[in-house]
């Protein structure tokens, strides 16, 4: 800012001298206004233009909202111009990635593994643009063949889903628990399978009912799905499906059924917070905002694997409904995962 002010003062002084010597025919006021406009334009030019493509709405109190918080964190870091587009499906992604590149954006993020294929196509066309995918790289592309201007954050959300499975198995009284997912992508399938694995690690006889709804943005469908499970005897439900998940929480609140929060601590979203046994937290704002320093450091690109061990994935405090002995047992398992003594491998199978 000091540099801008100094430049402006110098320009004004120069114009005044020129006017006094009769070397300009334009009025001084007009010339000063022109210089001010030029300097303001230079000062306003963003250091970097950053855009995020989202699969849902930033009002979901979950996956998309936290990405928006990450974008706001970037804005607070410096002179950055930011933008976002909501409710983009995987088959629309290539168009939106390309549009942002054509509009001069330097860094474009796709908030979900489902955008990986489209990002790989567009990244090849715009090697000067950096890209980020919140999720795993496409399974059919060897890591050494991935475009070098994409960073994939293959975060281990499945570790949190496994822990939720352990909690569900320890808390169920009916011997039936449920999982409700959103869009049919690798992260949702991995969460589902890890939840099943966590339940089985405590008691393989517990029945796990699962539904991938196909959408992250249908609260009514989430509620309808959860109620159907509850009517079949399910008494603990994990949801990882954003706005659709809010419907699951609503159903559990009405039917007095235990549930889990997703991405943020969602115990505050229902009237009976004690029913939210714990929430699987994902530090998406950090994952997104930390990319700026990585880009500035150079050699951007590759695949990272954050999880419970580095705090990108974590569990919120247990509710008052969780007995102390259950909390102690679960915390011991979390510590084992962090230490690598229990390894949760992502399983993308739809079966």
mmCIF file of C-alpha atoms in Angstrom, residues 55 63 90 111-115 134 136 155 157 179 181-192 212 214 216 240 242 262 347-350:
data_model
loop_
_atom_site.group_PDB
_atom_site.id
_atom_site.type_symbol
_atom_site.label_atom_id
_atom_site.label_comp_id
_atom_site.label_asym_id
_atom_site.label_seq_id
_atom_site.Cartn_x
_atom_site.Cartn_y
_atom_site.Cartn_z
ATOM 1 C CA UNK A 55 -20.830 -30.926 -5.932
ATOM 2 C CA UNK A 63 -18.622 -30.950 2.808
ATOM 3 C CA UNK A 90 -19.034 -35.122 -12.625
ATOM 4 C CA UNK A 111 -14.003 -30.593 -4.419
ATOM 5 C CA UNK A 112 -14.449 -34.335 -4.752
ATOM 6 C CA UNK A 113 -12.783 -37.427 -6.221
ATOM 7 C CA UNK A 114 -15.523 -37.600 -8.864
ATOM 8 C CA UNK A 115 -13.867 -34.650 -10.629
ATOM 9 C CA UNK A 134 -10.039 -33.217 -2.737
ATOM 10 C CA UNK A 136 -8.034 -39.847 -4.718
ATOM 11 C CA UNK A 155 -7.306 -38.177 2.542
ATOM 12 C CA UNK A 157 -11.844 -40.382 5.420
ATOM 13 C CA UNK A 179 -24.952 -46.299 6.523
ATOM 14 C CA UNK A 181 -24.162 -42.302 1.422
ATOM 15 C CA UNK A 182 -24.564 -39.591 -1.192
ATOM 16 C CA UNK A 183 -23.281 -39.620 -4.770
ATOM 17 C CA UNK A 184 -21.890 -42.903 -6.030
ATOM 18 C CA UNK A 185 -18.178 -42.039 -5.950
ATOM 19 C CA UNK A 186 -15.045 -43.665 -4.566
ATOM 20 C CA UNK A 187 -15.104 -41.745 -1.269
ATOM 21 C CA UNK A 188 -18.660 -42.802 -0.469
ATOM 22 C CA UNK A 189 -18.002 -46.448 -1.344
ATOM 23 C CA UNK A 190 -14.830 -46.361 0.748
ATOM 24 C CA UNK A 191 -16.714 -44.872 3.711
ATOM 25 C CA UNK A 192 -19.415 -47.520 3.423
ATOM 26 C CA UNK A 212 -25.999 -45.000 -1.562
ATOM 27 C CA UNK A 214 -27.001 -41.108 -5.511
ATOM 28 C CA UNK A 216 -25.737 -35.084 -1.894
ATOM 29 C CA UNK A 240 -21.745 -38.927 4.849
ATOM 30 C CA UNK A 242 -24.124 -33.369 3.015
ATOM 31 C CA UNK A 262 -20.046 -35.669 9.066
ATOM 32 C CA UNK A 347 -11.979 -50.121 -0.565
ATOM 33 C CA UNK A 348 -13.881 -48.646 -3.511
ATOM 34 C CA UNK A 349 -15.965 -51.752 -4.206
ATOM 35 C CA UNK A 350 -19.672 -51.180 -4.818
#
